[in-house]
mmCIF file of C-alpha atoms in Angstrom:
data_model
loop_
_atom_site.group_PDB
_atom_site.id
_atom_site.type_symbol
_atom_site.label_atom_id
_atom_site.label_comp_id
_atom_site.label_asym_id
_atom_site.label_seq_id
_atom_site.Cartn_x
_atom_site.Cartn_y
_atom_site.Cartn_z
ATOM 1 C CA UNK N 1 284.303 98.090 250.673
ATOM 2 C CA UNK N 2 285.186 96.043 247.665
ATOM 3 C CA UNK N 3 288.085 93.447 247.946
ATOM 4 C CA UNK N 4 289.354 93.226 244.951
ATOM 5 C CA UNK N 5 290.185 89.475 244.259
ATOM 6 C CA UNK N 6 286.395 88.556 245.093
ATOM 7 C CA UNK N 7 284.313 88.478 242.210
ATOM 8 C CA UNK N 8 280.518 89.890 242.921
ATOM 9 C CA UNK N 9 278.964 88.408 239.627
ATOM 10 C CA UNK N 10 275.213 89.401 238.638
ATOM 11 C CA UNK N 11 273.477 88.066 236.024
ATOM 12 C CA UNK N 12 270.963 89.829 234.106
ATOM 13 C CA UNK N 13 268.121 87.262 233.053
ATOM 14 C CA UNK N 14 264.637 87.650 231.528
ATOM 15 C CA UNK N 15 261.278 85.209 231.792
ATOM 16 C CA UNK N 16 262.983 82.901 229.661
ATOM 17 C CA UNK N 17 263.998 79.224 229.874
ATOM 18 C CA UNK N 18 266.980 79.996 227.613
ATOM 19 C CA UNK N 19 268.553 82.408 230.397
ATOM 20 C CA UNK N 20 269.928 79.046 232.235
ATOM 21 C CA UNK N 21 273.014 79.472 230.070
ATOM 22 C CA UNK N 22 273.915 82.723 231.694
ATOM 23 C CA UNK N 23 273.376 81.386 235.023
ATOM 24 C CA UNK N 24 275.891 78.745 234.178
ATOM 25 C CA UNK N 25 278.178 80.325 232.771
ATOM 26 C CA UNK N 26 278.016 83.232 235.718
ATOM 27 C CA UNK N 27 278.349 80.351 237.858
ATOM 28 C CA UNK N 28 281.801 79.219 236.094
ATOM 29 C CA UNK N 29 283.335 83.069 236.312
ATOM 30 C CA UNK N 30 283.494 81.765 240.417
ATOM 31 C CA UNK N 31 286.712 81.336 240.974
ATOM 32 C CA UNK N 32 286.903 80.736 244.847
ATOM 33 C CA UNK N 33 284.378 80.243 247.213
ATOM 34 C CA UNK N 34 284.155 83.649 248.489
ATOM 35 C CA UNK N 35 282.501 84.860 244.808
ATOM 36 C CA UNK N 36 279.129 85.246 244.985
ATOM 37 C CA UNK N 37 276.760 85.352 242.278
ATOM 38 C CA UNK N 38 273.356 87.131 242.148
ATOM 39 C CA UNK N 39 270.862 86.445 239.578
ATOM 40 C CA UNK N 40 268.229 88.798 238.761
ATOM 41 C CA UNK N 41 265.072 89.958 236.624
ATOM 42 C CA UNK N 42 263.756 93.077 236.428
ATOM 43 C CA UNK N 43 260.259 93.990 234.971
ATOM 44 C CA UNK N 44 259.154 97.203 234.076
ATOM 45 C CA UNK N 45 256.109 98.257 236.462
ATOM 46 C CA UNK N 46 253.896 99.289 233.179
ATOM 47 C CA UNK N 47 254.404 95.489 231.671
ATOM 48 C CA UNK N 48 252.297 92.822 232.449
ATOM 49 C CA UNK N 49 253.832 90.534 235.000
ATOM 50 C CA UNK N 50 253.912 86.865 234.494
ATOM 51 C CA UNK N 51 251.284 87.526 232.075
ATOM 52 C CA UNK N 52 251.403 84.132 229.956
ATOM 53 C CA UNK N 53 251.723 80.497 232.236
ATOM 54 C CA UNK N 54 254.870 79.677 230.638
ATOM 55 C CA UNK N 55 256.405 82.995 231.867
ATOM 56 C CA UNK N 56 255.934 81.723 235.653
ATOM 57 C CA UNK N 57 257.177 78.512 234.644
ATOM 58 C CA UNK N 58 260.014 79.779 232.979
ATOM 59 C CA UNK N 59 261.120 82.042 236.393
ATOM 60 C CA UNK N 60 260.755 78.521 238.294
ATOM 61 C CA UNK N 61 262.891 76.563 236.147
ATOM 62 C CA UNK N 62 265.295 79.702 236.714
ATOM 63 C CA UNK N 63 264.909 79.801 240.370
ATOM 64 C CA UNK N 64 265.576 76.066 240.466
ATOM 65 C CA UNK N 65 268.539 76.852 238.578
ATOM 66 C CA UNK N 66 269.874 79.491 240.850
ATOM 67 C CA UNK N 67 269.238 77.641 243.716
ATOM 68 C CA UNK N 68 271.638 74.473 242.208
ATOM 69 C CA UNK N 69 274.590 76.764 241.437
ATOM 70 C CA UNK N 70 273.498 78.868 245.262
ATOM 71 C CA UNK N 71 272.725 81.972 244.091
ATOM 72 C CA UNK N 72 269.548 83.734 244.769
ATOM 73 C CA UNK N 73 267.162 84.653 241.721
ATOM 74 C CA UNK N 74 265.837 88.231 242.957
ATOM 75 C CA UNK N 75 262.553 89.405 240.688
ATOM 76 C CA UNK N 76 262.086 93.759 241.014
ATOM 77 C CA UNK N 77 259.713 95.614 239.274
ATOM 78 C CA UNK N 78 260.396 99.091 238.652
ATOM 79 C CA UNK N 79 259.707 102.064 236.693
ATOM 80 C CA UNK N 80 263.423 102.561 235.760
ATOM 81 C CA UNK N 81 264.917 99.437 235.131
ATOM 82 C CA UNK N 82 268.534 101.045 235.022
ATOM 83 C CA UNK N 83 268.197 102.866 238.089
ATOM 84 C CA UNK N 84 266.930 99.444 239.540
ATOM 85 C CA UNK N 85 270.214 97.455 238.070
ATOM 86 C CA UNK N 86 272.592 100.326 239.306
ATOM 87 C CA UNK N 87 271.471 100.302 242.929
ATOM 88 C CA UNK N 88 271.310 96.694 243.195
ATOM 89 C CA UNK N 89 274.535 96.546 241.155
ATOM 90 C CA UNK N 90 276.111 99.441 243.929
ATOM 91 C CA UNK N 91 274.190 97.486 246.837
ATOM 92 C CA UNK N 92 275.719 94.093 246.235
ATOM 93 C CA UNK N 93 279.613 95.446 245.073
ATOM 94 C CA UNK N 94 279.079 93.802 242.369
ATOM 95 C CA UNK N 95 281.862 93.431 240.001
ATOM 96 C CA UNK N 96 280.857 91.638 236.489
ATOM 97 C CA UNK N 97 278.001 92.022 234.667
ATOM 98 C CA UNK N 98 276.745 88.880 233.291
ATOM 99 C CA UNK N 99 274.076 89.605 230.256
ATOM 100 C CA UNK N 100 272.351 87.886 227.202
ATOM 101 C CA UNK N 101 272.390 89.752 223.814
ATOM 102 C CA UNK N 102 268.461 89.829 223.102
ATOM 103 C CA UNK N 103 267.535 87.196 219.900
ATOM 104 C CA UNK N 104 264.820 89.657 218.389
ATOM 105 C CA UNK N 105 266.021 90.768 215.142
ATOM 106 C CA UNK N 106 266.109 94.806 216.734
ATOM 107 C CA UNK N 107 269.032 94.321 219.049
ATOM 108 C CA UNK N 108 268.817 97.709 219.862
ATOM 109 C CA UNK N 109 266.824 97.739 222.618
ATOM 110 C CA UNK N 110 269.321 95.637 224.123
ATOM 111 C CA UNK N 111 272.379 97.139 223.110
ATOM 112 C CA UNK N 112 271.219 100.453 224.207
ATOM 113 C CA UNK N 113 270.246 98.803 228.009
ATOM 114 C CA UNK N 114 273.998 97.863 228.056
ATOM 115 C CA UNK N 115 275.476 100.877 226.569
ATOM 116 C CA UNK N 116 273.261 102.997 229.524
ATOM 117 C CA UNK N 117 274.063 100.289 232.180
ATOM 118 C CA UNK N 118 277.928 101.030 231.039
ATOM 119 C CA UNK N 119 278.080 104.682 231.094
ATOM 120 C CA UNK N 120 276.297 104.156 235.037
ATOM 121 C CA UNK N 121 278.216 101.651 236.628
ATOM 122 C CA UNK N 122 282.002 102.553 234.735
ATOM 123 C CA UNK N 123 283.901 99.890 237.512
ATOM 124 C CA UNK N 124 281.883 97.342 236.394
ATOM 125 C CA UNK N 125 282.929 94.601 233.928
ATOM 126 C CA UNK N 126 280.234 93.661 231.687
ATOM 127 C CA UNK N 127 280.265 89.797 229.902
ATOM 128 C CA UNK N 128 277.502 89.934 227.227
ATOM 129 C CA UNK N 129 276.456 86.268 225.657
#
């Protein structure tokens, strides 16, 4: 059951060093003790996992960040990445979406992972950065 003045507040982050600035500024949506925030990655079972060094060092430095602002960074692979974010989203009663808007010059791909991620979880309120 959700109560609605606590803030469930997952943020979305990829293998990147640059995702700290979601998890801070997930962090600072908290407004009461009571919120809890959930950071997670999800890779696509078909992709490569960690496949460069820096990739593993950049989930690390993310982890380490979690861990400062006490959230847990949770790494899924799956073979339907929206299916994956939904049931973890339903799972957790989670309330705001925290997201980055992708820096490649096809935003598409992101876009359209929102747009899909909005028509599934309608409740939810999404925060893209």
């Amino acid at each position: 059951m959700k109560n609605k003045n606590t803030k469930n507040i997952m943020v979305c982050v990829t293998q990147q060093k640059t995702c700290e600035r979601l998890i801070v500024n997930g962090y600072s949506m908290k407004d009461k003790e009571e919120d809890k925030l959930y950071v997670i990655h999800v890779v696509n079972e078909k992709d490569k996992f960690l496949d460069k060094n820096s990739d593993g060092e950049a989930l690390e430095y993310l982890f380490n960040v979690s861990k400062k602002v006490g959230a847990d960074l949770a790494v899924l692979r799956s073979k339907d990445i929206i299916k994956t974010i939904k049931d973890f989203a339903n799972e957790n009663n989670i309330t705001h979406i925290l997201m980055g808007v992708s820096p490649e010059p096809d935003k598409r791909e992101s876009q359209n992972i929102t747009f899909k991620l909005q028509q599934v979880l309608p409740e939810v309120e999404f925060i893209i950065l």
